[in-house]
Short mmCIF file of C-alpha atoms in Angstrom, two decimals:
data_model
loop_
_atom_site.label_atom_id
_atom_site.label_comp_id
_atom_site.label_asym_id
_atom_site.label_seq_id
_atom_site.Cartn_x
_atom_site.Cartn_y
_atom_site.Cartn_z
CA MET A 971 0.00 0.00 0.00
CA ALA A 972 1.05 3.62 -0.47
CA GLY A 973 1.38 4.13 3.26
CA GLU A 974 4.11 1.49 3.43
CA ASP A 975 6.39 3.15 0.86
CA SER A 976 8.00 6.39 2.01
CA SER A 977 8.89 7.23 -1.57
CA ALA A 978 5.23 7.08 -2.71
CA PRO A 979 3.57 10.46 -3.23
CA LYS A 980 1.38 11.68 -0.40
CA ARG A 981 -2.34 11.30 -1.01
CA LYS A 982 -3.98 14.71 -1.22
CA ARG A 983 -6.27 15.23 1.74
CA PRO A 984 -9.74 15.58 0.30
CA MET A 985 -11.35 18.05 2.67
CA GLY A 986 -10.45 20.80 5.11
CA LEU A 987 -10.68 20.18 8.81
CA LYS A 988 -13.30 22.72 9.70
CA ALA A 989 -16.93 21.81 10.20
CA ARG A 990 -19.21 22.62 7.24
CA SER A 991 -19.89 25.59 7.92
CA SER A 992 -45.93 30.22 -7.21
CA LYS A 993 -48.16 32.94 -6.94
CA LYS A 994 -51.55 32.16 -5.39
CA ALA A 995 -54.22 34.83 -5.08
CA ASN A 996 -57.68 34.97 -3.54
CA THR A 997 -57.34 31.61 -1.80
CA VAL A 998 -58.76 30.76 1.62
CA THR A 999 -56.52 30.10 4.61
CA SER A 1000 -57.15 27.37 7.14
CA ALA A 1001 -58.86 29.94 9.34
CA GLY A 1002 -61.35 30.86 6.65
CA ALA A 1003 -59.93 34.36 6.13
CA GLN A 1004 -59.57 35.77 2.62
CA GLU A 1005 -56.03 36.14 1.32
CA VAL A 1006 -55.47 39.11 -0.96
CA ALA A 1007 -52.13 38.93 -2.79
CA ASP A 1008 -51.12 42.29 -4.22
CA PHE A 1009 -47.81 41.21 -5.75
CA ALA A 1010 -47.35 44.49 -7.62
CA ASP A 1011 -46.76 46.19 -4.30
CA GLU A 1012 -45.87 43.63 -1.68
CA THR A 1013 -45.92 46.19 1.12
CA THR A 1014 -49.69 46.59 0.68
CA ALA A 1015 -50.42 42.85 0.73
CA THR A 1016 -52.97 42.12 3.42
CA VAL A 1017 -55.35 39.50 4.69
CA MET A 1018 -58.92 40.37 5.50
CA LEU A 1019 -60.47 38.75 8.55
CA ARG A 1020 -64.00 37.54 8.01
CA GLY A 1021 -65.48 40.03 10.44
CA ASP A 1022 -68.31 37.77 11.62
CA ASP A 1023 -68.72 36.20 15.04
CA THR A 1024 -65.59 34.08 14.60
CA ASN A 1025 -62.88 34.78 17.17
CA GLU A 1026 -60.51 37.14 15.38
CA ILE A 1027 -57.46 35.89 17.25
CA ASP A 1028 -58.30 32.33 16.22
CA GLU A 1029 -58.45 33.56 12.63
CA LEU A 1030 -55.18 35.46 13.05
CA GLU A 1031 -53.49 32.32 14.35
CA GLY A 1032 -54.85 30.38 11.39
CA ILE A 1033 -53.37 32.90 8.97
CA PHE A 1034 -49.98 32.70 10.70
CA THR A 1035 -50.13 28.89 10.66
CA SER A 1036 -50.86 29.02 6.93
CA ALA A 1037 -47.82 31.25 6.48
CA LEU A 1038 -45.59 28.73 8.26
CA GLU A 1039 -47.05 25.92 6.14
CA ALA A 1040 -46.30 27.92 2.98
CA LEU A 1041 -42.71 28.43 4.13
CA GLY A 1042 -42.38 24.71 4.75
CA GLU A 1043 -43.66 23.96 1.25
CA GLY A 1044 -41.28 26.44 -0.38
CA GLU A 1045 -44.04 28.89 -1.36
CA ASP A 1046 -42.02 31.89 -0.22
CA GLU A 1047 -44.03 34.58 -1.99
CA ARG A 1048 -47.33 33.37 -0.58
CA ALA A 1049 -45.74 32.96 2.86
CA LEU A 1050 -44.52 36.57 2.82
CA THR A 1051 -47.99 37.76 1.83
CA LEU A 1052 -49.53 35.88 4.76
CA LEU A 1053 -46.86 37.04 7.20
CA ARG A 1054 -47.36 40.68 6.19
CA GLY A 1055 -51.09 40.11 6.46
CA THR A 1056 -50.67 38.70 9.97
CA VAL A 1057 -48.66 41.75 11.05
CA HIS A 1058 -51.05 44.17 9.31
CA GLU A 1059 -54.12 42.65 10.98
CA SER A 1060 -52.34 42.42 14.34
CA ASP A 1061 -51.60 46.12 14.15
CA ARG A 1062 -55.19 46.88 13.13
CA LEU A 1063 -56.64 44.81 15.96
CA LEU A 1064 -54.32 46.47 18.47
CA ARG A 1065 -55.25 49.98 17.31
CA LEU A 1066 -58.96 49.09 17.26
CA HIS A 1067 -58.68 47.63 20.73
CA ASP A 1068 -56.92 50.73 22.06
CA THR A 1069 -59.48 53.03 20.42
CA ASN A 1070 -62.44 51.17 21.88
CA GLY A 1071 -60.85 50.95 25.31
CA GLU A 1072 -61.71 47.27 25.68
CA GLY A 1073 -60.15 44.82 28.13
CA GLU A 1074 -56.68 43.38 27.64
CA LEU A 1075 -55.92 41.31 24.58
CA GLU A 1076 -54.99 37.73 25.44
CA PRO A 1077 -51.28 36.79 25.58
CA ARG A 1078 -51.70 34.54 22.54
CA PHE A 1079 -52.27 37.62 20.40
CA TYR A 1080 -48.85 39.05 21.29
CA TYR A 1081 -47.21 35.66 20.71
CA ILE A 1082 -48.67 35.48 17.18
CA TYR A 1083 -47.76 39.11 16.49
CA GLY A 1084 -44.16 38.68 17.69
CA SER A 1085 -43.68 35.35 15.94
CA ALA A 1086 -44.88 36.77 12.61
CA LEU A 1087 -42.46 39.69 12.97
CA PHE A 1088 -39.61 37.27 13.68
CA SER A 1089 -40.48 35.23 10.59
CA LEU A 1090 -40.41 38.42 8.53
CA ALA A 1091 -37.00 39.23 9.99
CA GLU A 1092 -35.71 35.82 8.93
CA ALA A 1093 -37.06 36.35 5.41
CA SER A 1094 -35.76 39.90 5.03
CA GLN A 1095 -32.73 40.53 2.81
CA ASP A 1096 -32.26 44.07 4.13
CA ILE A 1097 -30.06 44.28 7.24
CA LYS A 1098 -31.76 47.42 8.52
CA ASP A 1099 -35.27 46.01 8.05
CA ARG A 1100 -34.21 42.76 9.72
CA GLY A 1101 -32.99 44.66 12.76
CA VAL A 1102 -36.26 46.60 13.03
CA TYR A 1103 -38.34 43.44 12.74
CA LEU A 1104 -36.26 41.71 15.42
CA GLU A 1105 -36.65 44.55 17.91
CA LEU A 1106 -40.41 44.71 17.29
CA ALA A 1107 -40.68 40.93 17.61
CA LEU A 1108 -38.82 41.02 20.92
CA HIS A 1109 -41.16 43.74 22.23
CA ARG A 1110 -44.34 41.84 21.34
CA LEU A 1111 -43.04 38.53 22.68
CA GLU A 1112 -41.99 40.18 25.93
CA GLN A 1113 -45.56 41.47 26.19
CA ALA A 1114 -46.83 37.91 25.76
CA ARG A 1115 -44.49 36.72 28.50
CA GLU A 1116 -45.48 39.51 30.90
CA LYS A 1117 -49.20 38.92 30.39
CA MET A 1118 -48.84 35.20 31.09
CA GLY A 1119 -47.49 35.88 34.56
CA ASP A 1120 -46.02 32.80 36.24
CA GLY A 1121 -47.44 30.39 33.66
CA VAL A 1122 -45.41 31.34 30.60
CA GLU A 1123 -45.85 28.76 27.83
CA ALA A 1124 -42.83 26.91 26.51
CA ARG A 1125 -43.49 28.17 22.97
CA VAL A 1126 -43.19 31.78 24.19
CA TRP A 1127 -39.86 31.09 25.92
CA MET A 1128 -38.65 29.32 22.78
CA ALA A 1129 -39.73 32.19 20.54
CA LEU A 1130 -37.95 34.64 22.85
CA ALA A 1131 -34.82 32.50 22.74
CA LYS A 1132 -34.84 32.47 18.92
CA VAL A 1133 -35.23 36.24 18.71
CA LYS A 1134 -32.55 36.89 21.32
CA LEU A 1135 -30.14 34.48 19.62
CA GLU A 1136 -30.67 36.21 16.29
CA ILE A 1137 -30.19 39.66 17.84
CA ALA A 1138 -26.96 38.42 19.44
CA ALA A 1139 -25.79 37.04 16.08
CA GLU A 1140 -26.60 40.29 14.28
CA ALA A 1141 -24.55 42.24 16.81
CA ALA A 1142 -21.89 39.53 17.29
CA SER A 1143 -22.53 39.81 21.02
CA ASP A 1144 -22.96 37.49 24.00
CA VAL A 1145 -25.90 35.12 24.41
CA ASP A 1146 -26.70 35.48 28.13
CA ALA A 1147 -30.32 36.58 27.63
CA ALA A 1148 -30.96 33.91 25.01
CA MET A 1149 -29.50 31.17 27.23
CA GLN A 1150 -31.81 32.16 30.07
CA ALA A 1151 -34.82 31.91 27.75
CA LEU A 1152 -33.63 28.51 26.49
CA ASP A 1153 -33.33 27.18 30.03
CA GLN A 1154 -36.83 28.45 30.85
CA ALA A 1155 -38.19 26.81 27.69
CA VAL A 1156 -36.71 23.43 28.68
CA LYS A 1157 -38.32 23.70 32.12
CA ALA A 1158 -41.68 24.47 30.54
CA PHE A 1159 -41.67 21.70 27.92
CA GLY A 1160 -44.37 19.09 28.52
CA ALA A 1161 -43.28 15.58 29.45
CA ASN A 1162 -44.90 14.03 26.38
CA ASP A 1163 -42.96 16.03 23.82
CA GLU A 1164 -39.98 17.23 25.82
CA ALA A 1165 -37.39 15.20 23.89
CA ALA A 1166 -38.50 16.42 20.46
CA GLN A 1167 -38.61 20.05 21.59
CA VAL A 1168 -35.26 19.91 23.37
CA LEU A 1169 -33.65 18.34 20.31
CA GLU A 1170 -35.14 21.05 18.11
CA ALA A 1171 -33.67 23.68 20.44
CA ALA A 1172 -30.30 21.94 20.49
CA ASP A 1173 -30.27 21.74 16.70
CA LEU A 1174 -31.01 25.47 16.57
CA VAL A 1175 -28.16 26.49 18.87
CA LEU A 1176 -25.64 24.17 17.20
CA SER A 1177 -26.53 25.57 13.78
CA LEU A 1178 -25.95 29.09 15.05
CA ALA A 1179 -22.68 28.08 16.71
CA ASP A 1180 -21.56 26.58 13.39
CA SER A 1181 -22.46 29.75 11.46
CA GLN A 1182 -19.45 31.67 12.87
CA ARG A 1183 -21.66 34.74 13.40
CA LEU A 1184 -20.97 34.88 17.14
CA PRO A 1185 -17.85 35.48 19.23
CA VAL A 1186 -15.95 32.27 19.98
CA CYS A 1187 -16.92 32.33 23.66
CA ALA A 1188 -20.62 32.67 22.80
CA SER A 1189 -20.45 29.82 20.27
CA SER A 1190 -18.69 27.65 22.85
CA ARG A 1191 -21.53 28.22 25.32
CA LEU A 1192 -24.11 27.19 22.75
CA ILE A 1193 -22.16 24.05 21.86
CA ALA A 1194 -21.84 23.14 25.54
CA TRP A 1195 -25.60 23.69 26.04
CA GLY A 1196 -26.50 21.48 23.09
CA MET A 1197 -24.07 18.81 24.26
CA ALA A 1198 -25.43 18.83 27.81
CA GLN A 1199 -29.03 18.49 26.60
CA ALA A 1200 -28.14 15.55 24.33
CA ARG A 1201 -26.23 13.75 27.11
CA ARG A 1202 -29.18 14.26 29.48
CA LEU A 1203 -31.70 12.82 27.01
CA LEU A 1204 -29.44 9.87 26.15
CA GLN A 1205 -29.58 8.75 29.79
CA THR A 1206 -33.25 7.86 29.34
CA GLN A 1207 -33.21 7.28 25.54
CA PRO A 1208 -29.89 5.57 24.82
CA ASP A 1209 -31.04 4.30 21.41
CA SER A 1210 -32.34 7.65 20.15
CA ASP A 1211 -30.72 8.30 16.79
CA GLU A 1212 -31.63 11.99 17.01
CA CYS A 1213 -29.90 12.35 20.39
CA GLN A 1214 -26.84 10.52 19.13
CA CYS A 1215 -26.58 12.83 16.11
CA ILE A 1216 -26.95 15.98 18.23
CA LEU A 1217 -24.26 14.82 20.68
CA ALA A 1218 -21.86 13.78 17.90
CA ARG A 1219 -22.42 17.08 16.12
CA ALA A 1220 -21.70 19.03 19.32
CA LEU A 1221 -18.48 17.05 19.89
CA TRP A 1222 -17.46 17.71 16.30
CA LEU A 1223 -18.08 21.45 16.62
CA GLN A 1224 -16.16 21.55 19.88
CA ALA A 1225 -13.23 19.86 18.15
CA SER A 1226 -13.49 22.19 15.16
CA ALA A 1227 -13.13 25.18 17.47
CA MET A 1228 -9.58 23.98 18.15
CA ILE A 1229 -8.52 24.59 14.54
CA ASN A 1230 -7.06 27.91 13.46
CA ASP A 1231 -7.31 29.59 10.07
CA ASP A 1232 -4.23 27.71 8.85
CA ASP A 1233 -5.88 24.34 9.63
CA GLU A 1234 -3.53 23.80 12.56
CA ILE A 1235 -4.90 22.02 15.65
CA SER A 1236 -4.12 23.56 19.03
CA ASP A 1237 -4.23 20.22 20.88
CA THR A 1238 -4.20 17.13 18.66
CA LEU A 1239 -4.81 14.72 21.55
CA VAL A 1240 -7.97 16.47 22.74
CA PHE A 1241 -9.09 16.97 19.15
CA ALA A 1242 -8.75 13.27 18.39
CA LYS A 1243 -10.45 12.32 21.67
CA LEU A 1244 -13.49 14.47 20.90
CA LEU A 1245 -13.89 13.16 17.36
CA THR A 1246 -13.28 9.56 18.40
CA GLU A 1247 -16.05 9.88 20.98
CA ALA A 1248 -18.32 11.34 18.27
CA VAL A 1249 -17.67 8.29 16.05
CA GLU A 1250 -18.36 5.97 18.97
CA VAL A 1251 -21.63 7.76 19.73
CA LEU A 1252 -22.69 7.12 16.13
CA GLU A 1253 -21.52 3.51 16.13
CA LYS A 1254 -25.04 2.08 16.25
CA THR A 1255 -26.73 4.71 14.12
CA GLU A 1256 -29.08 3.35 11.46
CA SER A 1257 -30.14 6.64 9.89
CA SER A 1258 -28.81 8.12 6.67
CA ASP A 1259 -28.11 11.45 8.39
CA GLY A 1260 -26.20 9.74 11.18
CA LEU A 1261 -24.09 7.74 8.76
CA VAL A 1262 -23.27 10.80 6.66
CA LEU A 1263 -22.27 12.69 9.81
CA ARG A 1264 -20.14 9.76 10.93
CA GLY A 1265 -18.41 9.69 7.54
CA GLU A 1266 -17.64 13.40 7.72
CA ILE A 1267 -16.15 13.03 11.18
CA GLU A 1268 -14.07 10.06 10.02
CA ILE A 1269 -12.70 12.20 7.19
CA ASN A 1270 -11.72 14.85 9.75
CA LEU A 1271 -9.96 12.21 11.83
CA GLY A 1272 -8.15 11.06 8.72
CA ASN A 1273 -7.07 14.60 7.90
CA ALA A 1274 -5.61 14.96 11.39
CA GLN A 1275 -3.26 11.96 11.04
CA ASP A 1276 0.46 12.38 10.42
CA GLU A 1277 0.97 8.86 9.14
CA GLU A 1278 -0.28 8.01 5.65
CA LEU A 1279 -1.47 4.54 6.67
CA GLU A 1280 -3.56 5.83 9.60
CA MET A 1281 -5.02 8.54 7.41
CA GLU A 1282 -6.00 5.97 4.80
CA GLN A 1283 -7.62 3.75 7.43
CA TRP A 1284 -9.93 6.57 8.53
CA TYR A 1285 -10.78 7.42 4.92
CA THR A 1286 -11.67 3.76 4.33
CA LYS A 1287 -14.05 3.89 7.30
CA ALA A 1288 -15.58 7.09 5.92
CA VAL A 1289 -16.21 5.40 2.57
CA ALA A 1290 -17.94 2.51 4.35
CA SER A 1291 -20.19 4.94 6.25
CA PHE A 1292 -21.08 6.83 3.08
CA ARG A 1293 -21.78 3.57 1.24
CA ARG A 1294 -24.24 2.51 3.95
CA ALA A 1295 -25.92 5.91 3.81
CA GLN A 1296 -26.10 5.67 0.03
CA GLU A 1297 -27.99 2.39 0.31
CA MET A 1298 -30.72 4.23 2.21
CA GLY A 1299 -31.14 7.07 -0.23
CA GLU A 1300 -29.39 9.84 -2.11
CA LEU A 1301 -25.91 10.80 -0.90
CA PRO A 1302 -24.75 14.46 -1.14
CA GLU A 1303 -22.65 14.98 -4.26
CA GLN A 1304 -19.46 15.95 -2.41
CA PHE A 1305 -19.39 12.57 -0.67
CA VAL A 1306 -20.10 10.65 -3.87
CA GLN A 1307 -17.09 12.48 -5.31
CA PHE A 1308 -15.03 11.63 -2.23
CA ILE A 1309 -15.79 7.93 -2.68
CA ASP A 1310 -14.86 8.05 -6.37
CA ASP A 1311 -11.63 9.98 -5.76
CA PHE A 1312 -10.53 7.76 -2.88
CA GLU A 1313 -11.25 4.49 -4.67
CA ASN A 1314 -9.64 5.69 -7.90
CA GLU A 1315 -6.48 6.68 -6.03
CA SER A 1316 -6.46 3.36 -4.18
CA ASP A 1317 -6.67 1.48 -7.49
CA SER A 1318 -3.85 3.62 -8.88
CA ASP A 1319 -1.68 2.98 -5.82
CA GLU A 1320 -2.17 -0.78 -6.14
CA SER A 1321 -1.28 -0.76 -9.83
CA ASP A 1322 1.96 1.10 -9.05
CA GLU A 1323 3.13 -1.43 -6.50
#
C-alpha cells in the first residue's frame, strides 16, 4: 500500500478540517380568512379577517399557521404575503382595541404578532429592516411573557430565545439573555414532547454556533448547552438516533473550534479524543443522516493523522459509512465524489506497487 512506501507520493487530503460551515391569489386560509395577494406592491399585501362572530385571534393564528405551512412547502411569496397580512391585521386589531378601550388582549395575540415579525426578519434581505423586525418581535413577545405571569408557555420562551439568539448574532454579542430563555423553555416543555422540543432547540443552537456569526466564547456556550441536553436525554433514551446525532455534532463542533485559520490544531490529543467519541456515539446509528455525519467526522480524523497509513484507514471507514448511507437514499454529491476519488487513487496505488 502507499502508506508502506516512504517514496510514494502523499495522497492529497480531500477536505479541510473545519466543520461545514408560485403565486396564489384569492385563496382561503385554514382559518377561513380571505387572502389578498397584491404582488405588484408587496408592502400593501394584506389578509382580510371575516369580520363575523368568529374569534378574530383564532383567525389570526390560522393565517400565521398558513404562512408557516407555505414556508415549509417552499411557497415563499405566498408565505410573505400571509406574514405581512398577519402583522397588518395584528396592528389593526391592536389599534382598534386601544381606540375602543376594551379589556386586555390575550397573551396569545402578542405571541402570534411577535412570531410573525420574527419570521419576517428571517425572510428579510435588508439588514436594517431585519434589525427593526427583530426589535419589534422582541417587544411583542416580551408582552406575551409579561401577560402570562407565572405560567409562561414553553413556545413563548422558545420564541424569545430564537429572537434573542438572532439579535446576538446580528450584533456579534454574548448570548446570556438567550440562554436564560432557552433554560426556561426546557423547564416548561411538557413531558410528552420534551425530547423532540429539546432536540429542536439543540439543533437550533448548534446551527448558530456553526455559522461563525458569534464570538468564539458565545459559540462555545451554545455548543456546551446542546451537548449537555443531548447527554441528558441519552440517559433515558440511549437508542435515540436523534440524540446521538446531536451529541456527535456538538463534539465535532467543539473539536473544530480547536482549529485555526491555517488548519492547525491547538491540541491534537484532545481533538482526536473528541472526534473519536463522536464516532463511537454514532456507532449504532441506522439513519442516513447519522451515517453521513459519521463519515464526515471520520474524514476529519483522517485529515488529522500524520501517518499516511492511519489517514488511509480513517478514509476507508468514511467510505464505508457513506456507502451505507447511500444504500438508504441519495448521498450528497461531495461525498459521492469523495468515494470516487478515494477508490480511484487506491486502485492507482495498487497498480503502481
